[in-house]
mmCIF file of C-alpha atoms in Angstrom:
data_model
loop_
_atom_site.group_PDB
_atom_site.id
_atom_site.type_symbol
_atom_site.label_atom_id
_atom_site.label_comp_id
_atom_site.label_asym_id
_atom_site.label_seq_id
_atom_site.Cartn_x
_atom_site.Cartn_y
_atom_site.Cartn_z
ATOM 1 C CA UNK A 1 -15.040 37.399 29.195
ATOM 2 C CA UNK A 2 -18.160 35.222 29.278
ATOM 3 C CA UNK A 3 -18.117 35.013 25.489
ATOM 4 C CA UNK A 4 -14.470 33.925 25.541
ATOM 5 C CA UNK A 5 -15.154 31.134 28.078
ATOM 6 C CA UNK A 6 -18.209 29.996 26.126
ATOM 7 C CA UNK A 7 -16.200 29.979 22.891
ATOM 8 C CA UNK A 8 -13.377 28.001 24.533
ATOM 9 C CA UNK A 9 -15.819 25.433 25.950
ATOM 10 C CA UNK A 10 -17.575 25.103 22.589
ATOM 11 C CA UNK A 11 -14.315 24.502 20.717
ATOM 12 C CA UNK A 12 -13.149 21.972 23.328
ATOM 13 C CA UNK A 13 -16.447 20.096 23.110
ATOM 14 C CA UNK A 14 -16.305 20.081 19.313
ATOM 15 C CA UNK A 15 -12.729 18.758 19.257
ATOM 16 C CA UNK A 16 -13.530 15.994 21.761
ATOM 17 C CA UNK A 17 -16.698 14.905 19.947
ATOM 18 C CA UNK A 18 -14.937 14.754 16.550
ATOM 19 C CA UNK A 19 -12.173 12.429 17.688
ATOM 20 C CA UNK A 20 -12.188 8.935 16.265
ATOM 21 C CA UNK A 21 -13.289 6.173 18.655
ATOM 22 C CA UNK A 22 -10.437 4.494 20.450
ATOM 23 C CA UNK A 23 -9.721 1.249 18.596
ATOM 24 C CA UNK A 24 -7.986 -0.095 21.694
ATOM 25 C CA UNK A 25 -11.401 -0.583 23.323
ATOM 26 C CA UNK A 26 -12.627 -2.849 20.503
ATOM 27 C CA UNK A 27 -11.975 -6.510 21.286
ATOM 28 C CA UNK A 28 -9.753 -8.182 18.706
ATOM 29 C CA UNK A 29 -10.134 -11.947 18.547
ATOM 30 C CA UNK A 30 -6.879 -13.809 18.858
ATOM 31 C CA UNK A 31 -5.724 -16.015 16.012
ATOM 32 C CA UNK A 32 -6.799 -19.019 18.101
ATOM 33 C CA UNK A 33 -10.428 -17.928 17.608
ATOM 34 C CA UNK A 34 -10.122 -18.981 13.951
ATOM 35 C CA UNK A 35 -8.453 -22.360 14.533
ATOM 36 C CA UNK A 36 -10.431 -25.554 14.123
ATOM 37 C CA UNK A 37 -12.607 -27.342 11.614
ATOM 38 C CA UNK A 38 -15.506 -25.208 10.364
ATOM 39 C CA UNK A 39 -18.482 -26.524 8.363
ATOM 40 C CA UNK A 40 -21.441 -25.342 6.333
ATOM 41 C CA UNK A 41 -23.973 -27.553 4.607
ATOM 42 C CA UNK A 42 -27.302 -27.413 2.820
ATOM 43 C CA UNK A 43 -29.049 -30.744 2.441
ATOM 44 C CA UNK A 44 -32.546 -30.493 0.989
ATOM 45 C CA UNK A 45 -33.055 -34.052 -0.230
ATOM 46 C CA UNK A 46 -30.981 -36.794 -1.828
ATOM 47 C CA UNK A 47 -31.561 -35.710 -5.417
ATOM 48 C CA UNK A 48 -31.507 -31.913 -5.547
ATOM 49 C CA UNK A 49 -28.599 -30.083 -7.157
ATOM 50 C CA UNK A 50 -28.857 -27.462 -4.411
ATOM 51 C CA UNK A 51 -27.187 -29.815 -1.901
ATOM 52 C CA UNK A 52 -23.726 -28.571 -0.913
ATOM 53 C CA UNK A 53 -21.137 -29.048 1.782
ATOM 54 C CA UNK A 54 -18.125 -26.885 2.619
ATOM 55 C CA UNK A 55 -15.512 -27.493 5.281
ATOM 56 C CA UNK A 56 -12.334 -25.603 6.141
ATOM 57 C CA UNK A 57 -9.693 -26.679 8.644
ATOM 58 C CA UNK A 58 -7.470 -23.861 9.937
ATOM 59 C CA UNK A 59 -4.281 -23.985 12.029
ATOM 60 C CA UNK A 60 -2.175 -21.028 13.156
ATOM 61 C CA UNK A 61 1.331 -20.544 11.814
ATOM 62 C CA UNK A 62 3.192 -17.885 13.776
ATOM 63 C CA UNK A 63 1.531 -14.922 15.473
ATOM 64 C CA UNK A 64 -0.705 -13.620 12.696
ATOM 65 C CA UNK A 65 -0.916 -16.269 9.972
ATOM 66 C CA UNK A 66 -3.001 -19.334 9.290
ATOM 67 C CA UNK A 67 -2.755 -22.289 6.926
ATOM 68 C CA UNK A 68 -5.236 -25.014 6.269
ATOM 69 C CA UNK A 69 -7.348 -27.074 3.947
ATOM 70 C CA UNK A 70 -10.746 -26.667 2.404
ATOM 71 C CA UNK A 71 -12.957 -29.291 0.884
ATOM 72 C CA UNK A 72 -16.302 -28.861 -0.802
ATOM 73 C CA UNK A 73 -19.015 -30.973 -2.335
ATOM 74 C CA UNK A 74 -21.265 -28.989 -4.674
ATOM 75 C CA UNK A 75 -24.208 -29.783 -6.935
ATOM 76 C CA UNK A 76 -25.243 -32.889 -5.000
ATOM 77 C CA UNK A 77 -21.783 -34.430 -5.334
ATOM 78 C CA UNK A 78 -21.274 -33.598 -9.023
ATOM 79 C CA UNK A 79 -18.498 -31.090 -8.209
ATOM 80 C CA UNK A 80 -15.712 -31.772 -5.721
ATOM 81 C CA UNK A 81 -13.112 -29.141 -4.904
ATOM 82 C CA UNK A 82 -10.260 -28.736 -2.472
ATOM 83 C CA UNK A 83 -8.923 -31.889 -0.882
ATOM 84 C CA UNK A 84 -11.789 -33.877 -2.396
ATOM 85 C CA UNK A 85 -10.543 -33.262 -5.925
ATOM 86 C CA UNK A 86 -6.895 -33.947 -5.061
ATOM 87 C CA UNK A 87 -6.113 -35.817 -1.844
ATOM 88 C CA UNK A 88 -2.357 -35.148 -2.177
ATOM 89 C CA UNK A 89 -2.865 -31.493 -1.229
ATOM 90 C CA UNK A 90 -1.408 -30.544 2.143
ATOM 91 C CA UNK A 91 -2.407 -26.848 2.160
ATOM 92 C CA UNK A 92 -4.844 -24.913 -0.003
ATOM 93 C CA UNK A 93 -5.809 -22.076 2.362
ATOM 94 C CA UNK A 94 -3.443 -19.324 3.529
ATOM 95 C CA UNK A 95 -4.418 -16.354 5.652
ATOM 96 C CA UNK A 96 -3.342 -13.399 7.727
ATOM 97 C CA UNK A 97 -5.069 -11.774 10.709
ATOM 98 C CA UNK A 98 -5.545 -8.021 10.249
ATOM 99 C CA UNK A 99 -7.238 -6.320 13.193
ATOM 100 C CA UNK A 100 -10.348 -8.452 13.849
ATOM 101 C CA UNK A 101 -10.578 -10.119 10.405
ATOM 102 C CA UNK A 102 -8.836 -13.104 8.860
ATOM 103 C CA UNK A 103 -8.076 -12.562 5.166
ATOM 104 C CA UNK A 104 -7.530 -15.835 3.305
ATOM 105 C CA UNK A 105 -6.503 -16.981 -0.152
ATOM 106 C CA UNK A 106 -7.991 -20.267 -1.351
ATOM 107 C CA UNK A 107 -6.545 -22.384 -4.174
ATOM 108 C CA UNK A 108 -8.987 -24.580 -6.063
ATOM 109 C CA UNK A 109 -8.367 -28.161 -7.121
ATOM 110 C CA UNK A 110 -11.291 -28.850 -9.454
ATOM 111 C CA UNK A 111 -9.735 -26.198 -11.677
ATOM 112 C CA UNK A 112 -6.163 -25.720 -10.476
ATOM 113 C CA UNK A 113 -5.960 -22.273 -12.047
ATOM 114 C CA UNK A 114 -8.947 -21.046 -9.999
ATOM 115 C CA UNK A 115 -8.464 -19.232 -6.709
ATOM 116 C CA UNK A 116 -10.377 -16.882 -4.457
ATOM 117 C CA UNK A 117 -9.973 -14.446 -1.606
ATOM 118 C CA UNK A 118 -12.269 -14.391 1.399
ATOM 119 C CA UNK A 119 -12.523 -12.652 4.726
ATOM 120 C CA UNK A 120 -13.576 -14.400 7.935
ATOM 121 C CA UNK A 121 -15.041 -12.712 11.003
ATOM 122 C CA UNK A 122 -15.454 -14.321 14.397
ATOM 123 C CA UNK A 123 -19.156 -14.206 15.283
ATOM 124 C CA UNK A 124 -18.816 -16.114 18.554
ATOM 125 C CA UNK A 125 -16.871 -19.081 19.971
ATOM 126 C CA UNK A 126 -18.575 -21.534 17.626
ATOM 127 C CA UNK A 127 -19.337 -19.488 14.482
ATOM 128 C CA UNK A 128 -17.412 -17.671 11.765
ATOM 129 C CA UNK A 129 -18.785 -15.495 8.996
ATOM 130 C CA UNK A 130 -17.174 -16.409 5.639
ATOM 131 C CA UNK A 131 -17.442 -13.804 2.853
ATOM 132 C CA UNK A 132 -15.853 -14.425 -0.533
ATOM 133 C CA UNK A 133 -14.532 -11.074 -1.764
ATOM 134 C CA UNK A 134 -13.142 -12.042 -5.179
ATOM 135 C CA UNK A 135 -12.717 -15.055 -7.463
ATOM 136 C CA UNK A 136 -10.043 -15.734 -10.026
ATOM 137 C CA UNK A 137 -11.550 -18.271 -12.397
ATOM 138 C CA UNK A 138 -15.058 -19.636 -12.641
ATOM 139 C CA UNK A 139 -14.689 -23.196 -11.360
ATOM 140 C CA UNK A 140 -13.921 -22.802 -7.674
ATOM 141 C CA UNK A 141 -16.655 -24.225 -5.495
ATOM 142 C CA UNK A 142 -16.821 -22.164 -2.312
ATOM 143 C CA UNK A 143 -19.719 -20.273 -0.718
ATOM 144 C CA UNK A 144 -20.277 -16.550 -1.270
ATOM 145 C CA UNK A 145 -21.354 -15.614 2.250
ATOM 146 C CA UNK A 146 -22.209 -18.140 4.964
ATOM 147 C CA UNK A 147 -21.961 -18.827 8.670
ATOM 148 C CA UNK A 148 -19.518 -21.641 9.380
ATOM 149 C CA UNK A 149 -20.058 -23.730 12.514
ATOM 150 C CA UNK A 150 -17.192 -25.093 14.566
ATOM 151 C CA UNK A 151 -17.093 -28.854 14.547
ATOM 152 C CA UNK A 152 -16.885 -30.265 18.081
ATOM 153 C CA UNK A 153 -13.497 -31.801 18.925
ATOM 154 C CA UNK A 154 -14.880 -35.262 19.739
ATOM 155 C CA UNK A 155 -16.370 -35.572 16.232
ATOM 156 C CA UNK A 156 -13.151 -34.690 14.395
ATOM 157 C CA UNK A 157 -12.632 -38.303 13.292
ATOM 158 C CA UNK A 158 -15.782 -38.074 11.160
ATOM 159 C CA UNK A 159 -14.823 -34.986 9.171
ATOM 160 C CA UNK A 160 -14.563 -34.605 5.456
ATOM 161 C CA UNK A 161 -10.791 -34.661 5.957
ATOM 162 C CA UNK A 162 -10.621 -38.088 7.602
ATOM 163 C CA UNK A 163 -8.684 -40.493 5.401
ATOM 164 C CA UNK A 164 -9.314 -38.278 2.376
ATOM 165 C CA UNK A 165 -12.918 -39.448 2.043
ATOM 166 C CA UNK A 166 -16.055 -37.346 1.815
ATOM 167 C CA UNK A 167 -18.610 -37.991 4.527
ATOM 168 C CA UNK A 168 -22.307 -37.303 3.992
ATOM 169 C CA UNK A 169 -23.528 -34.330 6.030
#
């Protein structure tokens, strides 16, 4: 009888310990966590080709989708992509929230046949992790993996998107 009780307790413990963690306990950021104007820049000096600036503006569309614009200045201003290359563009970023990640498709403007897919993760209230997961075409100027910072609301008039002009970082 003791062996039977021990065996029953052992099996119960094994079954409980092998269950997958409850995904309901993991916080899922709402779509609103991805809305806003997000920026990344590297500015070493006025002449280096390593200088770059990337900005993405995201707005929710429905319960799980996002649309927006991206603009980038690469190679110290020698390559412009997104709304910088074509200021008639209204949308060049489309995305969908899946669990805690925002999966986006980006359409280039420097080379209109170039596109990319990226995934964004909410790091905190003022940071997103951007990871490019695939590129279609060579000439799309977006970062591979960077932390994007949320631009404060009161500075939104000075963004790269204001009046279609590029602002120096």
